[in-house]
């Protein structure tokens, strides 16, 4: 059981969440959790529960609230956490596994120790931010807590967001930084550092006019709302942009977020500093822990088992506006500048005459400071797939197809080589990447992986991808090249890339592999190609995955239990990968015991506790979110009803679900071909829909 403070106050057990309704005990629980492991005075708790004007019976009523909370804990099976009565007040004991606020601070401390590894620090901070689930304490009606505690917590998050954006800029990933910065600057219009980062990211991506427009916008806001001018660093940045200067190497990130930052004074909405003394005595801070090196995380999308890398949605981001193509002359090679620990201040040298040749593009950063378009568009080399298992027949057939001579076709489009389709988490991306690495000799010009969706789950436009591919393919060598267009949303997203007007440098010898949850029959009809539709693993393939991931010694010692584990996972690649990740972190757990543990509640167990975004339920939720609402409603109806609903006739009392609806759901990878019958729903997916309906029915509960 886990307490959630970073959003509405709630109790969570895996994917099950109970959001507490506003009440006096909820106020009390929030006040105790905000100061977990510290003694909180009875006087402060009374003010947090009832406000500054307290009833005469507040002291006795406080004891009643404590009793009600203890009953709530018992009802929901909360163990390892209790409310202790201590001299002068109360204390609640919690740790990172049981309280998201402490888990967030623990992750930030871990990231601080990774300042020499920007990628690892970025991953850890992103993981920490994923714990924030919405408006802080939205269901807690305590003016004292919202006045004294919420601004401090919001400031902790802002420091981490600022550091994440600095790291992204330092790594040359300006496009990713823009996703966060568009939101941050609109939500916090007076936070000049966010504006400075946004303007710099836009300029480095060649979007000079947008960068200057953003500077004017923040300048007007500061003058009209606060009566002040932009900071000197913002003014220097504007001058550099107007002169078209090179900003120098990227990467002067602000100092790493330290644990001590958490105790810094917060700034309230009115601009006043909120001291850490909130009840007449100083609130003790949670005990600091020695930073530990972050363990090798198994929570990232590991293609070894075949699940598709599927980024989870970030509630704090919005889609980036479409990127204007950068003139080729102003683009940098497809390499990101090496990050440095600090970004040099932007200084404005004395004006010098600038001669611009006629017709030359102006205003774009030079190559040394440009943000590589391929990085913005999610384009890079095809990564390896360690310990790839299963799919032998499919891999062999795909390799033969890709290495065959390029097919001849109409002059008005480029032939499509392969479409790999199937359900979310079935292993499309892993298979495509594995085969691409196998056939590398046939593509001397290189192999590129193109993410067709952004980090926030929004699809990239064909124009955006084409502009970035122009540079990426121009940097490759002579000969045939291979493109993997990964996680395509629909056929219209791909068609412009398969025509002579597509990316420059993509000759007729280019091989294109598309992975998509959709069947893309319309694309096949217009551009040809060969389809590889993936289904769940066979029993032998599932067992092979366990052998590859857990090692033969552990699996072959309990072969029967291993087969039972694969059956509980429904031979679903994503579920098997998450299961093996959990078992690797518990090397002493016998597989037979894991069968009972997993079988009690498979969907709750098939998640990574240190990375909630990597879970079977999250994967299915993101897939359902992509559906048209009417289709999603129809699928929910099918999954909750009897299997006969999938038949042509349907039950007598309900009638059939229209065939067109079933076809669309099958095309989206949510229905599998029979037998029995023409269609069926995977057991895990059916269980997820029914579980979600139960959770929705009891989403709120009174304390």
XYZ file of C-alpha atoms in Angstrom:
703
model
C 0.000 0.000 0.000
C 1.304 3.448 -0.934
C 0.247 6.940 0.154
C 0.021 9.537 -2.616
C 0.540 13.199 -1.771
C 1.847 14.477 -5.116
C -1.634 15.053 -6.456
C -4.974 14.304 -4.797
C -4.498 12.591 -1.432
C -5.013 8.882 -2.112
C -4.203 5.319 -1.125
C -2.787 3.142 -3.899
C -2.159 -0.567 -4.216
C -0.587 -1.184 -7.586
C -2.988 0.269 -10.174
C -5.840 0.389 -7.637
C -6.270 3.882 -6.228
C -8.746 5.174 -3.663
C -8.968 8.984 -3.687
C -10.114 10.221 -0.292
C -13.045 12.586 -0.163
C -12.545 15.966 1.569
C -12.922 15.507 5.329
C -11.289 16.392 8.630
C -9.408 13.032 8.813
C -8.087 13.670 5.278
C -6.706 17.040 6.447
C -5.051 15.298 9.384
C -3.522 12.556 7.228
C -2.109 15.105 4.786
C -0.543 17.140 7.612
C 1.116 14.043 9.079
C 2.380 12.724 5.724
C 3.815 16.098 4.740
C 6.029 15.800 7.828
C 6.481 12.028 7.797
C 8.908 10.583 10.360
C 8.753 13.811 12.376
C 6.749 14.750 15.464
C 3.968 17.172 14.561
C 2.545 19.177 17.433
C -1.111 18.757 18.361
C -1.597 22.522 18.072
C -0.411 22.585 14.475
C -2.517 19.555 13.588
C -5.599 21.262 15.027
C -4.948 24.338 12.882
C -4.381 22.152 9.815
C -7.661 20.338 10.383
C -9.956 23.186 11.495
C -8.100 26.348 10.519
C -7.161 29.256 12.724
C -10.651 29.411 14.280
C -10.855 26.098 16.164
C -13.803 24.674 18.084
C -13.543 24.285 21.850
C -13.605 20.504 21.444
C -10.740 20.455 18.920
C -8.378 18.490 21.186
C -10.847 15.640 21.743
C -11.984 15.736 18.110
C -8.345 15.358 17.006
C -8.146 12.057 18.876
C -11.346 10.937 17.125
C -9.813 11.775 13.734
C -6.742 9.704 14.591
C -8.976 6.784 15.503
C -10.861 7.058 12.209
C -7.604 7.064 10.266
C -6.400 3.943 12.063
C -9.657 2.220 11.116
C -9.165 3.332 7.511
C -5.660 1.803 7.508
C -7.024 -1.485 8.823
C -9.819 -1.511 6.254
C -7.438 -1.126 3.324
C -4.744 -3.413 4.673
C -2.150 -0.708 5.304
C 0.824 -2.377 6.974
C 4.209 -1.017 7.970
C 2.775 2.479 8.474
C 1.099 3.629 11.647
C 0.147 6.810 13.479
C 2.056 7.032 16.735
C 1.065 9.174 19.715
C 4.205 10.862 21.064
C 4.710 13.540 23.708
C 3.283 16.785 22.367
C 1.680 15.417 19.219
C 1.641 12.617 16.662
C 3.984 11.048 14.162
C 3.486 8.859 11.105
C 6.317 6.587 9.964
C 6.809 6.118 6.220
C 9.548 5.515 3.683
C 10.081 5.900 -0.084
C 8.241 2.649 -0.869
C 5.118 3.804 1.007
C 5.010 7.582 0.383
C 5.441 9.159 -3.055
C 6.842 12.415 -1.630
C 9.725 10.556 0.021
C 10.217 8.467 -3.131
C 10.453 11.696 -5.161
C 13.076 13.170 -2.837
C 14.988 9.897 -2.800
C 15.120 9.879 -6.608
C 16.327 13.491 -6.643
C 19.113 12.588 -4.202
C 20.119 9.688 -6.417
C 20.209 11.979 -9.434
C 22.486 14.412 -7.599
C 25.101 11.674 -7.353
C 24.988 11.179 -11.144
C 26.221 14.610 -12.198
C 28.980 12.998 -14.306
C 26.439 10.949 -16.285
C 23.856 13.368 -17.742
C 21.805 10.616 -19.384
C 21.469 8.682 -16.123
C 20.685 11.858 -14.184
C 18.034 12.830 -16.733
C 16.412 9.391 -16.601
C 16.326 9.435 -12.804
C 14.828 12.922 -12.627
C 12.212 12.022 -15.241
C 11.341 9.005 -13.129
C 10.964 11.268 -10.094
C 8.665 13.689 -11.943
C 6.452 10.805 -13.070
C 5.312 10.492 -9.432
C 3.403 13.785 -9.665
C -0.206 12.998 -10.482
C -1.952 16.364 -10.727
C -2.946 19.328 -8.580
C -1.385 19.061 -5.130
C -3.834 18.045 -2.402
C -6.809 18.990 -4.545
C -9.139 17.034 -2.248
C -7.711 18.423 1.013
C -9.656 21.461 2.253
C -7.099 22.936 4.623
C -6.205 26.590 4.166
C -3.189 26.150 6.449
C -1.679 23.353 4.358
C -2.346 25.141 1.066
C -0.790 28.289 2.451
C 2.270 26.766 4.111
C 3.030 23.424 2.457
C 1.782 23.398 -1.126
C 4.008 26.295 -2.344
C 7.067 24.575 -0.860
C 6.293 21.312 -2.635
C 5.593 23.104 -5.908
C 8.985 24.774 -5.648
C 10.687 21.382 -5.238
C 9.102 20.203 -8.466
C 10.018 23.398 -10.363
C 13.683 22.961 -9.438
C 13.648 19.461 -10.893
C 11.832 20.534 -14.078
C 14.391 23.305 -14.549
C 17.243 20.826 -14.121
C 15.658 18.384 -16.586
C 15.425 21.115 -19.226
C 19.049 22.093 -18.607
C 20.117 18.476 -19.103
C 18.107 18.164 -22.325
C 19.692 21.329 -23.700
C 23.114 20.101 -22.650
C 22.562 16.823 -24.490
C 21.436 18.613 -27.642
C 17.855 17.376 -27.324
C 16.188 20.748 -27.782
C 12.963 19.350 -29.177
C 12.341 17.300 -26.047
C 13.096 20.334 -23.901
C 10.515 22.362 -25.822
C 7.764 19.947 -24.804
C 8.360 20.723 -21.124
C 9.175 24.391 -21.600
C 6.029 25.354 -23.517
C 3.981 24.193 -20.550
C 6.276 25.562 -17.860
C 6.393 29.078 -19.302
C 2.605 29.260 -19.616
C 1.861 27.892 -16.171
C 4.600 29.982 -14.505
C 4.779 33.172 -16.622
C 6.938 34.970 -14.061
C 9.650 32.260 -13.963
C 12.319 33.896 -16.128
C 14.664 30.913 -16.165
C 12.055 28.820 -17.984
C 11.626 31.582 -20.564
C 15.383 31.809 -21.049
C 15.597 28.057 -21.642
C 12.668 28.149 -24.078
C 14.118 31.019 -26.100
C 17.508 29.325 -26.273
C 15.981 26.007 -27.354
C 13.959 27.685 -30.109
C 16.987 29.572 -31.401
C 19.226 26.515 -31.407
C 16.576 24.686 -33.440
C 16.683 27.400 -36.096
C 13.395 29.014 -35.041
C 14.724 32.564 -34.659
C 11.432 34.370 -35.242
C 9.652 32.280 -32.604
C 12.520 32.846 -30.156
C 12.258 36.641 -30.586
C 8.463 36.535 -30.337
C 8.765 34.624 -27.066
C 11.215 37.231 -25.730
C 8.770 40.031 -26.580
C 5.942 38.146 -24.899
C 7.791 37.691 -21.596
C 9.087 41.275 -21.756
C 5.540 42.620 -22.094
C 4.326 40.410 -19.250
C 7.078 41.512 -16.861
C 6.514 45.196 -17.595
C 2.711 45.137 -17.485
C 2.234 42.772 -14.567
C 5.285 43.439 -12.391
C 6.687 46.720 -13.673
C 10.219 45.337 -14.203
C 12.470 44.685 -17.191
C 13.753 41.241 -18.235
C 16.845 39.992 -16.458
C 20.306 40.842 -17.852
C 20.783 37.263 -19.072
C 17.523 37.415 -21.043
C 18.506 40.760 -22.584
C 21.931 39.389 -23.587
C 20.270 36.368 -25.149
C 17.969 38.592 -27.216
C 20.920 40.626 -28.460
C 22.795 37.480 -29.493
C 19.761 36.240 -31.427
C 19.323 39.581 -33.224
C 22.964 39.422 -34.308
C 22.681 35.799 -35.373
C 25.563 34.837 -33.090
C 26.674 31.362 -32.207
C 25.696 30.698 -28.605
C 28.621 28.338 -28.197
C 28.504 24.742 -27.005
C 25.298 23.723 -25.340
C 25.210 22.278 -21.921
C 25.831 24.789 -19.247
C 23.175 23.308 -17.025
C 22.369 24.854 -13.733
C 23.890 23.152 -10.732
C 22.420 19.737 -10.080
C 19.339 19.647 -7.889
C 20.583 18.809 -4.451
C 18.816 17.349 -1.484
C 19.390 20.582 0.372
C 17.195 22.359 -2.151
C 14.207 20.662 -0.619
C 14.569 22.627 2.598
C 14.843 25.986 0.830
C 12.154 28.563 1.484
C 9.264 28.455 -0.933
C 7.683 31.358 -2.740
C 3.946 31.699 -2.314
C 1.561 32.736 -5.045
C 1.767 36.293 -3.780
C 5.549 36.307 -4.030
C 6.204 36.200 -0.285
C 8.764 33.833 1.111
C 7.126 31.050 3.096
C 9.378 30.154 6.040
C 9.795 26.558 7.109
C 8.287 27.440 10.526
C 4.614 26.650 10.127
C 3.165 26.010 13.592
C 5.080 28.077 16.109
C 7.946 25.605 16.034
C 10.204 24.457 13.250
C 8.982 21.432 11.322
C 11.745 18.827 11.446
C 12.911 17.756 8.001
C 12.894 14.106 6.955
C 16.157 12.411 7.769
C 18.619 12.828 4.943
C 19.970 9.639 3.522
C 23.350 9.110 2.011
C 22.964 9.252 -1.770
C 23.248 5.836 -3.308
C 24.333 4.994 -6.813
C 21.223 4.276 -8.856
C 20.801 0.583 -9.558
C 20.713 -0.640 -13.108
C 17.055 -0.099 -13.820
C 14.992 -2.769 -15.404
C 12.123 -0.391 -15.807
C 13.012 0.979 -19.208
C 11.523 -0.574 -22.320
C 13.769 -3.565 -22.846
C 13.288 -4.982 -26.322
C 14.729 -8.351 -25.346
C 11.312 -9.813 -24.801
C 9.641 -8.071 -27.644
C 7.414 -5.377 -26.078
C 7.230 -2.112 -27.920
C 8.848 0.904 -26.329
C 5.781 2.942 -25.499
C 6.318 6.284 -23.768
C 3.851 7.016 -21.023
C 1.832 10.164 -21.013
C 3.111 13.121 -19.044
C 0.267 15.178 -17.553
C 2.561 18.189 -17.241
C 3.402 18.482 -20.940
C 1.601 19.688 -24.019
C 2.351 18.932 -27.657
C 5.092 20.977 -29.225
C 3.915 23.195 -32.055
C 4.913 21.944 -35.465
C 8.556 22.620 -36.082
C 9.346 24.802 -39.051
C 11.944 23.179 -41.319
C 15.398 24.554 -40.756
C 17.283 25.672 -43.867
C 19.764 23.001 -44.834
C 22.588 25.472 -44.878
C 21.999 26.257 -41.218
C 21.633 22.729 -39.955
C 24.278 20.947 -38.015
C 25.497 17.418 -38.748
C 23.604 14.641 -37.007
C 25.651 14.818 -33.845
C 24.763 16.389 -30.546
C 27.426 18.535 -28.870
C 29.075 16.880 -25.927
C 27.477 18.047 -22.700
C 29.448 20.086 -20.235
C 28.799 20.667 -16.605
C 28.101 24.380 -17.024
C 26.785 26.599 -19.792
C 28.883 29.686 -20.346
C 27.082 32.988 -19.934
C 25.861 34.554 -23.131
C 27.977 37.669 -23.554
C 27.319 40.335 -26.092
C 30.495 41.382 -27.945
C 30.835 44.737 -29.566
C 28.773 45.094 -32.750
C 30.581 44.218 -35.949
C 29.401 44.600 -39.529
C 27.748 41.462 -40.813
C 27.730 40.666 -44.512
C 24.954 38.358 -45.625
C 25.239 36.835 -49.095
C 22.111 37.278 -51.212
C 19.647 34.469 -50.712
C 21.424 33.076 -47.679
C 19.343 31.965 -44.731
C 19.738 34.317 -41.829
C 18.984 34.151 -38.207
C 19.726 30.473 -37.650
C 22.379 29.371 -35.211
C 25.631 28.163 -36.660
C 26.444 24.485 -36.872
C 28.353 24.616 -33.642
C 25.304 25.659 -31.731
C 22.467 24.213 -33.741
C 20.160 21.622 -32.301
C 20.428 18.607 -34.536
C 17.075 18.111 -36.243
C 17.275 14.332 -36.165
C 17.518 14.459 -32.373
C 14.419 16.652 -32.275
C 12.523 14.248 -34.493
C 13.535 11.156 -32.570
C 15.886 9.873 -35.274
C 18.981 7.861 -34.489
C 20.878 4.664 -35.206
C 19.013 1.399 -34.742
C 19.864 0.115 -31.242
C 20.760 -3.494 -30.593
C 18.341 -5.917 -28.978
C 20.244 -7.947 -26.364
C 19.040 -11.479 -25.623
C 16.406 -11.391 -28.346
C 14.276 -14.519 -28.139
C 11.488 -16.064 -30.185
C 10.137 -14.885 -33.537
C 12.627 -17.056 -35.446
C 10.358 -17.657 -38.452
C 9.220 -14.028 -38.573
C 12.795 -12.713 -38.338
C 14.007 -15.017 -41.097
C 11.170 -14.020 -43.421
C 11.709 -10.300 -42.768
C 15.460 -10.581 -43.346
C 14.866 -12.316 -46.678
C 12.390 -9.646 -47.689
C 14.688 -6.756 -46.816
C 17.795 -8.198 -48.478
C 15.992 -9.046 -51.729
C 16.589 -6.710 -54.701
C 14.480 -3.553 -54.454
C 11.110 -4.152 -56.136
C 10.151 -2.124 -59.139
C 6.957 -0.141 -58.926
C 5.109 2.921 -60.222
C 7.189 6.026 -60.620
C 4.919 8.071 -58.356
C 5.739 6.296 -55.102
C 8.465 4.377 -53.350
C 7.737 0.741 -52.608
C 7.095 -0.136 -48.961
C 9.104 -3.125 -47.793
C 7.484 -4.439 -44.598
C 4.689 -3.502 -42.192
C 4.998 -5.059 -38.714
C 1.673 -4.789 -36.905
C 0.039 -6.178 -33.807
C -1.232 -5.391 -30.337
C 0.522 -2.921 -28.015
C 3.393 -4.650 -26.222
C 3.516 -7.570 -28.660
C 7.118 -6.922 -29.764
C 6.898 -5.052 -33.070
C 9.727 -2.600 -32.414
C 12.004 -5.276 -30.996
C 11.565 -7.514 -34.032
C 12.160 -4.653 -36.472
C 15.301 -3.522 -34.661
C 16.628 -7.057 -34.291
C 16.218 -7.806 -37.999
C 17.685 -4.424 -39.003
C 20.849 -5.237 -37.058
C 21.036 -8.666 -38.677
C 20.910 -7.338 -42.238
C 23.305 -4.432 -41.729
C 25.663 -5.543 -44.499
C 22.900 -5.068 -47.069
C 22.554 -1.385 -46.160
C 25.971 0.309 -46.400
C 24.365 3.763 -46.247
C 23.132 3.020 -42.727
C 20.021 2.144 -40.745
C 17.916 4.736 -38.928
C 15.189 4.361 -36.319
C 12.549 7.106 -36.607
C 10.162 7.551 -33.658
C 6.857 8.628 -35.181
C 5.414 9.736 -31.841
C 6.828 12.304 -29.452
C 7.741 11.662 -25.832
C 4.306 12.937 -24.795
C 2.556 10.408 -27.048
C 1.529 12.917 -29.730
C 2.185 11.833 -33.342
C 4.816 13.684 -35.328
C 3.716 15.240 -38.589
C 5.055 13.885 -41.864
C 6.518 17.302 -42.676
C 8.383 17.434 -39.389
C 9.874 13.985 -39.917
C 10.727 14.691 -43.577
C 12.642 17.851 -42.679
C 14.742 15.984 -40.138
C 15.283 12.981 -42.420
C 16.751 15.274 -45.067
C 19.739 15.918 -42.832
C 19.956 12.435 -41.375
C 20.000 10.699 -44.752
C 22.305 13.335 -46.187
C 24.870 12.397 -43.531
C 24.822 8.693 -44.468
C 27.170 7.039 -46.913
C 26.623 5.789 -50.440
C 24.389 2.849 -51.237
C 21.107 1.546 -49.906
C 19.695 2.709 -46.548
C 17.075 1.237 -44.203
C 14.462 3.245 -42.308
C 12.338 1.947 -39.443
C 9.304 4.192 -38.984
C 8.353 3.162 -35.466
C 4.875 3.409 -33.885
C 3.033 4.876 -36.866
C -0.444 6.137 -35.981
C -2.129 5.923 -39.386
C -1.388 5.641 -43.094
C -1.548 9.400 -43.726
C 1.406 9.901 -41.380
C 3.579 7.743 -43.675
C 2.414 8.333 -47.246
C 4.248 11.681 -47.742
C 7.500 9.941 -46.783
C 7.023 7.290 -49.502
C 6.757 9.634 -52.489
C 9.353 11.356 -54.680
C 8.525 14.533 -52.780
C 9.583 12.857 -49.545
C 12.911 13.344 -47.776
C 15.775 14.333 -50.095
C 18.374 11.634 -50.546
C 15.878 8.779 -50.265
C 16.323 7.069 -53.583
C 14.360 4.123 -54.906
C 16.752 1.705 -53.201
C 15.620 2.845 -49.753
C 14.036 0.068 -47.671
C 11.267 1.100 -45.286
C 9.920 -0.897 -42.341
C 6.817 0.428 -40.582
C 5.740 -0.716 -37.133
C 2.210 0.104 -36.058
C -0.595 -1.101 -33.852
C -2.879 -0.536 -36.837
C -3.129 -2.944 -39.739
C -2.546 -0.115 -42.280
C -4.400 -1.989 -44.999
C -4.929 1.236 -46.943
C -1.182 1.851 -47.069
C -0.551 -1.681 -48.300
C -3.222 -1.235 -50.978
C -1.595 1.944 -52.359
C 2.106 1.223 -51.825
C 2.397 -2.535 -51.749
C 4.671 -4.231 -49.259
C 4.567 -7.315 -47.073
C 2.760 -7.597 -43.727
C 4.060 -9.343 -40.617
C 1.254 -9.543 -38.055
C 2.515 -10.544 -34.614
C 0.572 -12.477 -32.010
C 1.407 -13.659 -28.491
C 4.401 -15.931 -27.939
C 4.136 -19.673 -28.177
C 4.719 -21.611 -24.979
C 8.244 -22.501 -26.136
C 9.056 -18.857 -26.950
C 7.807 -17.704 -23.544
C 9.936 -20.323 -21.802
C 12.916 -19.252 -23.919
C 12.474 -15.669 -22.777
C 12.598 -16.742 -19.139
C 15.769 -18.737 -19.869
C 17.414 -15.762 -21.586
C 16.423 -13.222 -18.937
C 16.693 -15.205 -15.689
C 19.398 -17.689 -16.645
C 19.184 -21.423 -17.249
C 20.251 -22.329 -13.703
C 17.293 -20.592 -12.072
C 14.661 -21.579 -14.644
C 15.652 -25.195 -15.212
C 15.662 -25.796 -11.471
C 11.865 -25.219 -11.514
C 10.672 -25.888 -15.088
C 7.066 -26.578 -14.135
C 6.795 -23.327 -12.184
C 8.401 -21.465 -15.100
C 5.738 -22.786 -17.497
C 3.001 -21.788 -15.064
C 4.424 -18.261 -14.841
C 4.348 -17.870 -18.613
C 0.743 -19.087 -18.630
C -0.310 -16.539 -15.998
C 1.256 -13.856 -18.223
C -0.770 -15.152 -21.163
C 2.484 -15.558 -23.172
C 2.281 -11.791 -23.688
C 5.767 -10.364 -24.370
C 5.336 -7.106 -22.437
C 3.972 -8.943 -19.401
C 6.826 -11.471 -19.520
C 9.443 -8.705 -19.725
C 8.008 -6.899 -16.710
C 7.788 -10.180 -14.801
C 11.428 -11.047 -15.495
C 12.499 -7.545 -14.458
C 10.729 -7.994 -11.121
C 12.192 -11.468 -10.612
C 15.699 -10.231 -11.392
C 15.378 -7.723 -8.549
C 14.359 -10.582 -6.196
C 16.926 -13.293 -6.899
C 15.993 -15.214 -3.752
C 12.336 -15.663 -4.737
C 11.521 -19.194 -5.881
C 9.583 -19.411 -9.133
C 6.956 -21.587 -7.453
C 6.359 -18.868 -4.867
C 6.261 -16.276 -7.655
C 3.428 -18.214 -9.317
C 1.221 -17.816 -6.236
C 2.318 -14.215 -5.749
C 1.584 -13.303 -9.379
C -1.589 -15.344 -9.631
C -3.260 -13.499 -6.734
C -3.511 -10.337 -8.853
C -1.534 -10.469 -12.137
C -2.360 -6.958 -13.311
C -1.335 -5.382 -9.989
C 1.927 -7.367 -9.954
C 2.861 -6.759 -13.604
C 4.194 -3.289 -12.933
C 7.583 -1.953 -11.888
C 7.196 -0.250 -8.530
C 10.087 2.147 -9.107
C 8.704 3.144 -12.517
C 4.894 3.028 -12.484
C 4.746 4.075 -16.139
C 6.113 0.669 -17.123
C 3.182 -1.606 -16.476
C 0.777 -3.785 -18.397
C -2.138 -1.631 -17.242
C -0.395 1.551 -18.378
C 0.360 -0.010 -21.759
C -3.273 -0.964 -22.277
C -4.537 2.410 -21.035
C -2.374 4.256 -23.557
C -3.630 2.008 -26.343
C -7.262 2.616 -25.412
C -6.636 6.366 -25.163
C -5.680 6.373 -28.845
C -9.045 4.963 -29.882
C -11.977 7.021 -31.020
C -14.187 7.366 -27.904
C -17.016 5.427 -29.567
C -14.697 2.548 -30.416
C -13.279 2.586 -26.896
C -16.799 2.379 -25.490
C -17.628 -0.530 -27.802
C -14.476 -2.373 -26.798
C -15.249 -1.875 -23.109
C -18.688 -3.345 -23.738
C -17.177 -6.364 -25.517
C -14.559 -6.978 -22.838
C -17.040 -6.794 -19.975
C -19.605 -9.004 -21.677
C -19.607 -12.715 -22.444
C -17.403 -14.118 -25.256
C -20.556 -14.634 -27.344
C -20.635 -10.882 -27.972
C -17.774 -11.390 -30.432
C -19.801 -13.835 -32.520
C -21.758 -12.789 -35.593
C -25.104 -13.451 -33.934
C -24.368 -12.331 -30.392
C -26.431 -13.262 -27.321
C -30.183 -13.260 -27.826
C -30.773 -10.541 -25.243
C -28.095 -8.185 -26.654
C -27.700 -8.905 -30.337
C -24.468 -8.675 -32.323
C -21.845 -5.960 -32.181
C -21.623 -4.584 -35.748
C -19.013 -6.336 -37.844
C -17.513 -3.003 -38.883
C -16.813 -2.176 -35.230
C -15.186 -5.546 -34.621
C -13.064 -5.106 -37.753
C -11.858 -1.701 -36.576
C -10.940 -3.059 -33.149
C -9.098 -5.964 -34.740
C -7.253 -3.528 -37.017
C -6.207 -1.569 -33.894
C -4.686 -4.732 -32.409
C -7.209 -5.058 -29.591
C -9.008 -8.117 -30.961
C -7.134 -11.271 -31.925
C -8.097 -13.735 -34.609
C -9.704 -16.942 -33.362
C -10.226 -19.810 -32.889
C -12.633 -20.106 -31.256
C -14.776 -17.817 -33.364
C -13.532 -15.085 -35.673
C -12.192 -12.918 -32.840
C -11.181 -13.116 -29.211
C -9.773 -10.737 -26.551
C -6.501 -11.553 -24.833
C -7.118 -12.604 -21.241
C -4.934 -9.865 -19.735
C -6.631 -7.168 -21.793
C -10.104 -8.416 -20.857
C -9.106 -8.543 -17.173
C -7.706 -5.010 -17.403
C -10.929 -3.553 -18.784
C -13.031 -5.263 -16.113
C -10.627 -4.179 -13.380
C -10.684 -0.585 -14.609
C -14.470 -0.589 -14.483
C -14.430 -1.812 -10.877
C -11.897 0.833 -9.873
C -13.964 3.536 -11.560
C -17.043 2.438 -9.670
C -15.285 2.930 -6.330
C -12.982 5.795 -7.303
C -14.035 7.955 -4.357
C -14.684 6.864 -0.813
C -15.444 8.705 2.398
C -12.989 8.378 5.264
